[in-house]
Amino acid sequence: MQRTTEWLNDDLDYAYHERQFDEPYQSTLAFCAWLEQIGAMKPDAVSRVLDIGCGQGANLFYMQNHFPNATFTGIDLNPNLVARGNAIYERHGLSRARLLSGDLYKLDPEVCRDVDCLVSFQTLSWLPEFKRPLRSFAATRAKWICLSSLFFDGQATCTIEIQEYDENYQEKGKGFCNVYSLPVVEKFLLSLGYGGLQSIPFEITIDLPRPSHKGLGTYTRRTTDGARMQISGPLLMPWYFIAARRLSDTKT
Ligand SMILES: C[S@@+](CC[C@H](N)C(=O)[O-])C[C@H]1O[C@@H](n2cnc3c(N)ncnc32)[C@H](O)[C@@H]1O
């Protein structure tokens, strides 16, 4: 099951994508800092980055400014997002990134060759399951696979299918918001030739108010030890950053 049509709806939330250009999410900043910390990205290196499920390219917009010698390709199923993102890059005179329409299940080997770091921001949990996408990521033979999504450091994977409703409780879009067992994903990545899994929970450092509407949208609640839980609608959002290296590279 690949379920790609839900990403091509006309009622797409462009504001979600656009506001990140002006103000990158805290998770984007933290993820990029973590990539540097673990050595997946080096500040001045001439590296090639592939962003799968890049949306409108706001994360690559930030990365272009942050990693001055790297080049970037973003791939997203939605051609409208891709066109809008490329137009923003052009307006800002940014030439080290391009966005392409494409399906992560049918990646073009030519586009995906010689990749140093494959990133995917908040996309894996929004796909029906993790195996087919990770197989596709691994088939690029990127040196690193690094992503942010929802994980549980234990013995359960939760497949959560969301049916959203409008304010009159008429059916709106459907989608997934899955939480994957980290050890099981680690084992699977190993079977694909990617090891040394590193992971870190992403804990937001600002309070986000609960939206006034009754739909989805992230907000925070403090626990008694001061940590912030992220919640969206009825769901807890256990964010993690994870990264694995291609094993054939680590041996050389
Ligand atoms: C939750 S959004 C995340 C977007 C972006 N990475 C961000 O951080 O804002 C997931 C993205 O994955 C894209 N996507 C979903 N299925 C895809 C597929 N089969 N191939 C390529 N992109 C896909 C969607 O169009 C959407 O832009």
mmCIF file of C-alpha atoms and ligand atoms in Angstrom:
data_model
loop_
_atom_site.group_PDB
_atom_site.id
_atom_site.type_symbol
_atom_site.label_atom_id
_atom_site.label_comp_id
_atom_site.label_asym_id
_atom_site.label_seq_id
_atom_site.Cartn_x
_atom_site.Cartn_y
_atom_site.Cartn_z
ATOM 1 C CA MET A 1 0.000 0.000 0.000
ATOM 2 C CA GLN A 2 1.556 3.305 -1.059
ATOM 3 C CA ARG A 3 -1.357 5.760 -0.877
ATOM 4 C CA THR A 4 0.062 8.722 -2.718
ATOM 5 C CA THR A 5 -3.098 10.611 -3.702
ATOM 6 C CA GLU A 6 -3.670 12.219 -0.299
ATOM 7 C CA TRP A 7 -0.620 14.420 -0.915
ATOM 8 C CA LEU A 8 -2.067 15.903 -4.080
ATOM 9 C CA ASN A 9 -5.255 17.423 -2.635
ATOM 10 C CA ASP A 10 -6.188 20.913 -3.741
ATOM 11 C CA ASP A 11 -6.816 22.082 -0.174
ATOM 12 C CA LEU A 12 -3.134 21.796 0.745
ATOM 13 C CA ASP A 13 -1.945 23.881 3.696
ATOM 14 C CA TYR A 14 0.568 26.072 1.834
ATOM 15 C CA ALA A 15 0.871 28.303 4.902
ATOM 16 C CA TYR A 16 2.469 25.353 6.773
ATOM 17 C CA HIS A 17 5.221 25.234 4.143
ATOM 18 C CA GLU A 18 5.637 29.001 3.586
ATOM 19 C CA ARG A 19 5.962 30.176 7.173
ATOM 20 C CA GLN A 20 9.051 27.974 7.566
ATOM 21 C CA PHE A 21 10.948 30.078 5.013
ATOM 22 C CA ASP A 22 10.646 33.166 7.226
ATOM 23 C CA GLU A 23 11.093 31.325 10.460
ATOM 24 C CA PRO A 24 12.560 27.815 10.297
ATOM 25 C CA TYR A 25 11.118 25.428 12.823
ATOM 26 C CA GLN A 26 13.135 24.829 15.955
ATOM 27 C CA SER A 27 13.246 21.168 14.897
ATOM 28 C CA THR A 28 14.988 22.113 11.612
ATOM 29 C CA LEU A 29 17.691 24.073 13.447
ATOM 30 C CA ALA A 30 18.154 21.313 16.011
ATOM 31 C CA PHE A 31 18.257 18.593 13.347
ATOM 32 C CA CYS A 32 20.937 20.415 11.320
ATOM 33 C CA ALA A 33 22.997 21.063 14.443
ATOM 34 C CA TRP A 34 22.727 17.358 15.295
ATOM 35 C CA LEU A 35 23.810 16.361 11.755
ATOM 36 C CA GLU A 36 26.984 18.378 12.328
ATOM 37 C CA GLN A 37 27.500 16.933 15.788
ATOM 38 C CA ILE A 38 27.415 13.331 14.529
ATOM 39 C CA GLY A 39 29.516 14.152 11.441
ATOM 40 C CA ALA A 40 26.810 13.495 8.849
ATOM 41 C CA MET A 41 27.232 17.087 7.638
ATOM 42 C CA LYS A 42 30.418 19.102 7.925
ATOM 43 C CA PRO A 43 30.083 22.900 7.979
ATOM 44 C CA ASP A 44 32.307 23.645 4.966
ATOM 45 C CA ALA A 45 32.331 20.331 3.128
ATOM 46 C CA VAL A 46 31.433 20.020 -0.541
ATOM 47 C CA SER A 47 28.717 17.486 0.042
ATOM 48 C CA ARG A 48 25.687 16.417 -1.883
ATOM 49 C CA VAL A 49 22.391 16.316 -0.011
ATOM 50 C CA LEU A 50 19.117 14.723 -1.045
ATOM 51 C CA ASP A 51 15.920 15.678 0.787
ATOM 52 C CA ILE A 52 13.077 13.205 0.256
ATOM 53 C CA GLY A 53 9.550 14.502 0.811
ATOM 54 C CA CYS A 54 11.010 18.011 0.738
ATOM 55 C CA GLY A 55 7.643 19.775 0.571
ATOM 56 C CA GLN A 56 8.185 23.321 -0.619
ATOM 57 C CA GLY A 57 11.895 23.161 0.191
ATOM 58 C CA ALA A 58 11.969 25.315 3.333
ATOM 59 C CA ASN A 59 14.402 22.956 5.049
ATOM 60 C CA LEU A 60 16.778 23.101 2.093
ATOM 61 C CA PHE A 61 16.384 26.891 2.082
ATOM 62 C CA TYR A 62 17.769 26.902 5.600
ATOM 63 C CA MET A 63 20.441 24.293 4.800
ATOM 64 C CA GLN A 64 21.697 26.283 1.797
ATOM 65 C CA ASN A 65 22.450 29.206 4.062
ATOM 66 C CA HIS A 66 23.893 27.005 6.756
ATOM 67 C CA PHE A 67 26.152 24.755 4.624
ATOM 68 C CA PRO A 68 27.765 27.136 2.101
ATOM 69 C CA ASN A 69 29.562 24.553 -0.067
ATOM 70 C CA ALA A 70 26.960 21.805 -0.257
ATOM 71 C CA THR A 71 24.532 21.200 -3.112
ATOM 72 C CA PHE A 72 20.984 20.061 -2.569
ATOM 73 C CA THR A 73 18.264 18.187 -4.416
ATOM 74 C CA GLY A 74 14.779 17.969 -2.975
ATOM 75 C CA ILE A 75 12.192 15.490 -4.206
ATOM 76 C CA ASP A 76 8.485 15.727 -3.563
ATOM 77 C CA LEU A 77 5.427 14.116 -5.038
ATOM 78 C CA ASN A 78 3.523 17.369 -5.207
ATOM 79 C CA PRO A 79 4.487 19.414 -8.312
ATOM 80 C CA ASN A 80 2.801 22.565 -6.957
ATOM 81 C CA LEU A 81 5.017 22.571 -3.872
ATOM 82 C CA VAL A 82 8.070 21.947 -6.035
ATOM 83 C CA ALA A 83 7.239 24.820 -8.417
ATOM 84 C CA ARG A 84 6.536 27.235 -5.560
ATOM 85 C CA GLY A 85 9.754 26.284 -3.773
ATOM 86 C CA ASN A 86 11.905 26.653 -6.897
ATOM 87 C CA ALA A 87 10.353 30.094 -7.510
ATOM 88 C CA ILE A 88 11.324 31.184 -3.976
ATOM 89 C CA TYR A 89 14.916 29.956 -4.490
ATOM 90 C CA GLU A 90 15.067 31.880 -7.756
ATOM 91 C CA ARG A 91 13.743 35.046 -6.132
ATOM 92 C CA HIS A 92 16.512 34.782 -3.514
ATOM 93 C CA GLY A 93 19.184 33.992 -6.125
ATOM 94 C CA LEU A 94 19.893 30.599 -4.561
ATOM 95 C CA SER A 95 21.453 28.259 -7.073
ATOM 96 C CA ARG A 96 22.780 25.382 -4.993
ATOM 97 C CA ALA A 97 19.408 23.702 -4.571
ATOM 98 C CA ARG A 98 16.752 22.475 -6.942
ATOM 99 C CA LEU A 99 13.477 20.763 -6.252
ATOM 100 C CA LEU A 100 12.136 18.009 -8.470
ATOM 101 C CA SER A 101 8.760 16.313 -8.683
ATOM 102 C CA GLY A 102 9.174 12.631 -8.005
ATOM 103 C CA ASP A 103 7.894 9.632 -6.124
ATOM 104 C CA LEU A 104 10.057 8.298 -3.313
ATOM 105 C CA TYR A 105 8.955 4.792 -4.243
ATOM 106 C CA LYS A 106 10.384 5.221 -7.759
ATOM 107 C CA LEU A 107 13.496 7.305 -7.271
ATOM 108 C CA ASP A 108 15.511 8.093 -10.375
ATOM 109 C CA PRO A 109 18.975 6.536 -9.859
ATOM 110 C CA GLU A 110 20.594 9.297 -11.933
ATOM 111 C CA VAL A 111 19.183 12.011 -9.659
ATOM 112 C CA CYS A 112 20.096 10.064 -6.532
ATOM 113 C CA ARG A 113 23.675 9.065 -7.287
ATOM 114 C CA ASP A 114 26.737 10.069 -5.231
ATOM 115 C CA VAL A 115 24.687 11.323 -2.327
ATOM 116 C CA ASP A 116 26.590 12.024 0.874
ATOM 117 C CA CYS A 117 23.625 12.700 3.101
ATOM 118 C CA LEU A 118 20.034 11.693 2.474
ATOM 119 C CA VAL A 119 17.698 13.621 4.753
ATOM 120 C CA SER A 120 13.972 13.374 5.198
ATOM 121 C CA PHE A 121 12.201 15.776 7.527
ATOM 122 C CA GLN A 122 8.954 14.701 9.185
ATOM 123 C CA THR A 123 7.840 12.417 6.379
ATOM 124 C CA LEU A 124 8.410 8.732 7.302
ATOM 125 C CA SER A 125 5.719 8.718 10.003
ATOM 126 C CA TRP A 126 3.243 10.233 7.534
ATOM 127 C CA LEU A 127 3.642 7.304 5.134
ATOM 128 C CA PRO A 128 1.659 4.045 5.545
ATOM 129 C CA GLU A 129 4.661 2.102 6.876
ATOM 130 C CA PHE A 130 8.456 2.385 7.071
ATOM 131 C CA LYS A 131 9.861 -0.577 5.104
ATOM 132 C CA ARG A 132 9.206 0.403 1.493
ATOM 133 C CA PRO A 133 10.385 3.987 1.970
ATOM 134 C CA LEU A 134 13.557 2.920 3.791
ATOM 135 C CA ARG A 135 14.276 0.317 1.102
ATOM 136 C CA SER A 136 14.006 3.071 -1.451
ATOM 137 C CA PHE A 137 16.254 5.406 0.576
ATOM 138 C CA ALA A 138 18.872 2.656 0.977
ATOM 139 C CA ALA A 139 18.796 1.852 -2.749
ATOM 140 C CA THR A 140 20.325 5.307 -3.394
ATOM 141 C CA ARG A 141 23.444 4.063 -1.537
ATOM 142 C CA ALA A 142 23.723 7.449 0.192
ATOM 143 C CA LYS A 143 26.528 7.528 2.766
ATOM 144 C CA TRP A 144 24.120 8.652 5.463
ATOM 145 C CA ILE A 145 20.392 8.293 5.934
ATOM 146 C CA CYS A 146 19.142 10.842 8.468
ATOM 147 C CA LEU A 147 15.564 11.636 9.304
ATOM 148 C CA SER A 148 13.140 13.082 11.762
ATOM 149 C CA SER A 149 9.899 11.328 12.622
ATOM 150 C CA LEU A 150 7.968 9.728 15.474
ATOM 151 C CA PHE A 151 9.556 6.762 17.235
ATOM 152 C CA PHE A 152 9.170 4.650 20.350
ATOM 153 C CA ASP A 153 12.256 3.273 22.025
ATOM 154 C CA GLY A 154 10.580 -0.060 22.709
ATOM 155 C CA GLN A 155 8.635 -3.048 21.596
ATOM 156 C CA ALA A 156 5.722 -1.549 19.680
ATOM 157 C CA THR A 157 4.977 0.135 16.383
ATOM 158 C CA CYS A 158 1.681 2.012 16.163
ATOM 159 C CA THR A 159 0.015 2.458 12.794
ATOM 160 C CA ILE A 160 -2.244 5.447 13.291
ATOM 161 C CA GLU A 161 -4.602 6.405 10.512
ATOM 162 C CA ILE A 162 -6.152 9.821 10.847
ATOM 163 C CA GLN A 163 -9.516 10.841 9.479
ATOM 164 C CA GLU A 164 -9.787 14.615 9.802
ATOM 165 C CA TYR A 165 -13.107 16.465 9.886
ATOM 166 C CA ASP A 166 -13.981 20.053 9.107
ATOM 167 C CA GLU A 167 -15.733 22.295 11.646
ATOM 168 C CA ASN A 168 -19.074 20.739 10.660
ATOM 169 C CA TYR A 169 -17.660 17.278 11.200
ATOM 170 C CA GLN A 170 -17.737 16.485 7.505
ATOM 171 C CA GLU A 171 -14.919 14.188 6.419
ATOM 172 C CA LYS A 172 -11.758 15.990 5.274
ATOM 173 C CA GLY A 173 -8.422 14.377 4.453
ATOM 174 C CA LYS A 174 -7.069 11.054 5.604
ATOM 175 C CA GLY A 175 -3.464 10.296 6.418
ATOM 176 C CA PHE A 176 -1.054 8.514 8.716
ATOM 177 C CA CYS A 177 0.841 9.593 11.799
ATOM 178 C CA ASN A 178 2.707 6.417 12.715
ATOM 179 C CA VAL A 179 5.062 5.794 15.598
ATOM 180 C CA TYR A 180 7.721 3.242 14.720
ATOM 181 C CA SER A 181 9.646 0.986 17.066
ATOM 182 C CA LEU A 182 13.187 2.355 17.020
ATOM 183 C CA PRO A 183 14.928 -1.012 17.634
ATOM 184 C CA VAL A 184 12.880 -2.602 14.838
ATOM 185 C CA VAL A 185 13.741 0.219 12.431
ATOM 186 C CA GLU A 186 17.387 -0.139 13.465
ATOM 187 C CA LYS A 187 17.321 -3.862 12.653
ATOM 188 C CA PHE A 188 15.656 -3.186 9.333
ATOM 189 C CA LEU A 189 18.226 -0.547 8.383
ATOM 190 C CA LEU A 190 20.958 -3.028 9.246
ATOM 191 C CA SER A 191 19.410 -5.543 6.833
ATOM 192 C CA LEU A 192 19.692 -2.811 4.170
ATOM 193 C CA GLY A 193 23.393 -2.244 4.867
ATOM 194 C CA TYR A 194 23.038 0.780 7.175
ATOM 195 C CA GLY A 195 24.357 0.592 10.735
ATOM 196 C CA GLY A 196 25.666 2.477 13.719
ATOM 197 C CA LEU A 197 22.215 3.906 14.303
ATOM 198 C CA GLN A 198 22.251 7.081 16.334
ATOM 199 C CA SER A 199 19.091 8.597 17.688
ATOM 200 C CA ILE A 200 18.083 11.465 19.914
ATOM 201 C CA PRO A 201 14.645 12.557 21.086
ATOM 202 C CA PHE A 202 13.786 16.045 19.945
ATOM 203 C CA GLU A 203 12.493 18.098 22.841
ATOM 204 C CA ILE A 204 11.189 21.506 21.952
ATOM 205 C CA THR A 205 12.381 24.357 24.194
ATOM 206 C CA ILE A 206 9.437 26.721 23.740
ATOM 207 C CA ASP A 207 5.836 26.497 24.882
ATOM 208 C CA LEU A 208 3.335 26.236 22.058
ATOM 209 C CA PRO A 209 -0.252 27.185 22.901
ATOM 210 C CA ARG A 210 -3.136 24.895 22.133
ATOM 211 C CA PRO A 211 -4.816 25.988 18.878
ATOM 212 C CA SER A 212 -8.222 27.616 19.296
ATOM 213 C CA HIS A 213 -9.746 25.179 16.779
ATOM 214 C CA LYS A 214 -10.377 21.533 17.536
ATOM 215 C CA GLY A 215 -8.311 20.168 14.666
ATOM 216 C CA LEU A 216 -4.733 18.887 14.468
ATOM 217 C CA GLY A 217 -1.862 21.238 15.274
ATOM 218 C CA THR A 218 1.084 20.894 17.616
ATOM 219 C CA TYR A 219 0.980 22.340 21.120
ATOM 220 C CA THR A 220 2.950 21.611 24.276
ATOM 221 C CA ARG A 221 2.143 20.596 27.840
ATOM 222 C CA ARG A 222 4.698 20.560 30.661
ATOM 223 C CA THR A 223 5.237 17.397 32.662
ATOM 224 C CA THR A 224 6.068 17.598 36.392
ATOM 225 C CA ASP A 225 9.819 17.386 35.618
ATOM 226 C CA GLY A 226 9.547 20.418 33.311
ATOM 227 C CA ALA A 227 9.857 18.521 30.029
ATOM 228 C CA ARG A 228 7.532 19.510 27.211
ATOM 229 C CA MET A 229 5.285 16.918 25.635
ATOM 230 C CA GLN A 230 4.233 17.718 22.096
ATOM 231 C CA ILE A 231 0.606 16.971 21.335
ATOM 232 C CA SER A 232 -1.418 17.254 18.147
ATOM 233 C CA GLY A 233 -5.179 16.725 18.406
ATOM 234 C CA PRO A 234 -5.574 13.416 20.248
ATOM 235 C CA LEU A 235 -1.967 12.277 19.699
ATOM 236 C CA LEU A 236 1.319 12.429 21.575
ATOM 237 C CA MET A 237 4.162 13.282 19.207
ATOM 238 C CA PRO A 238 7.340 11.429 20.281
ATOM 239 C CA TRP A 239 9.809 13.151 17.943
ATOM 240 C CA TYR A 240 13.235 11.675 17.297
ATOM 241 C CA PHE A 241 16.121 12.386 14.986
ATOM 242 C CA ILE A 242 17.766 9.220 13.701
ATOM 243 C CA ALA A 243 20.818 8.609 11.504
ATOM 244 C CA ALA A 244 22.569 5.553 10.086
ATOM 245 C CA ARG A 245 25.700 5.136 7.976
ATOM 246 C CA ARG A 246 26.233 2.893 4.998
ATOM 247 C CA LEU A 247 28.287 0.054 6.411
ATOM 248 C CA SER A 248 30.508 -0.399 3.367
ATOM 249 C CA ASP A 249 31.708 3.210 3.916
ATOM 250 C CA THR A 250 32.460 2.781 7.602
ATOM 251 C CA LYS A 251 34.757 -0.205 6.869
ATOM 252 C CA THR A 252 37.034 1.716 4.498
HETATM 253 C C1 LIG B 1 4.544 15.955 6.339
HETATM 254 S S1 LIG B 1 5.126 16.597 4.841
HETATM 255 C C2 LIG B 1 6.775 17.135 5.256
HETATM 256 C C3 LIG B 1 7.294 18.134 4.297
HETATM 257 C C4 LIG B 1 8.671 18.711 4.601
HETATM 258 N N1 LIG B 1 9.689 17.687 4.662
HETATM 259 C C5 LIG B 1 8.665 19.518 5.886
HETATM 260 O O1 LIG B 1 9.457 19.205 6.782
HETATM 261 O O2 LIG B 1 7.916 20.479 5.979
HETATM 262 C C6 LIG B 1 5.438 15.144 3.877
HETATM 263 C C7 LIG B 1 5.841 15.440 2.442
HETATM 264 O O3 LIG B 1 6.099 14.195 1.787
HETATM 265 C C8 LIG B 1 5.625 14.275 0.461
HETATM 266 N N2 LIG B 1 5.369 12.905 -0.031
HETATM 267 C C9 LIG B 1 4.402 12.054 0.384
HETATM 268 N N3 LIG B 1 4.457 10.904 -0.299
HETATM 269 C C10 LIG B 1 5.499 11.034 -1.166
HETATM 270 C C11 LIG B 1 6.051 10.194 -2.155
HETATM 271 N N4 LIG B 1 5.547 8.982 -2.416
HETATM 272 N N5 LIG B 1 7.116 10.634 -2.858
HETATM 273 C C12 LIG B 1 7.639 11.879 -2.635
HETATM 274 N N6 LIG B 1 7.144 12.722 -1.707
HETATM 275 C C13 LIG B 1 6.084 12.310 -0.983
HETATM 276 C C14 LIG B 1 4.366 15.131 0.553
HETATM 277 O O4 LIG B 1 3.980 15.706 -0.671
HETATM 278 C C15 LIG B 1 4.760 16.148 1.622
HETATM 279 O O5 LIG B 1 5.300 17.321 1.045
#
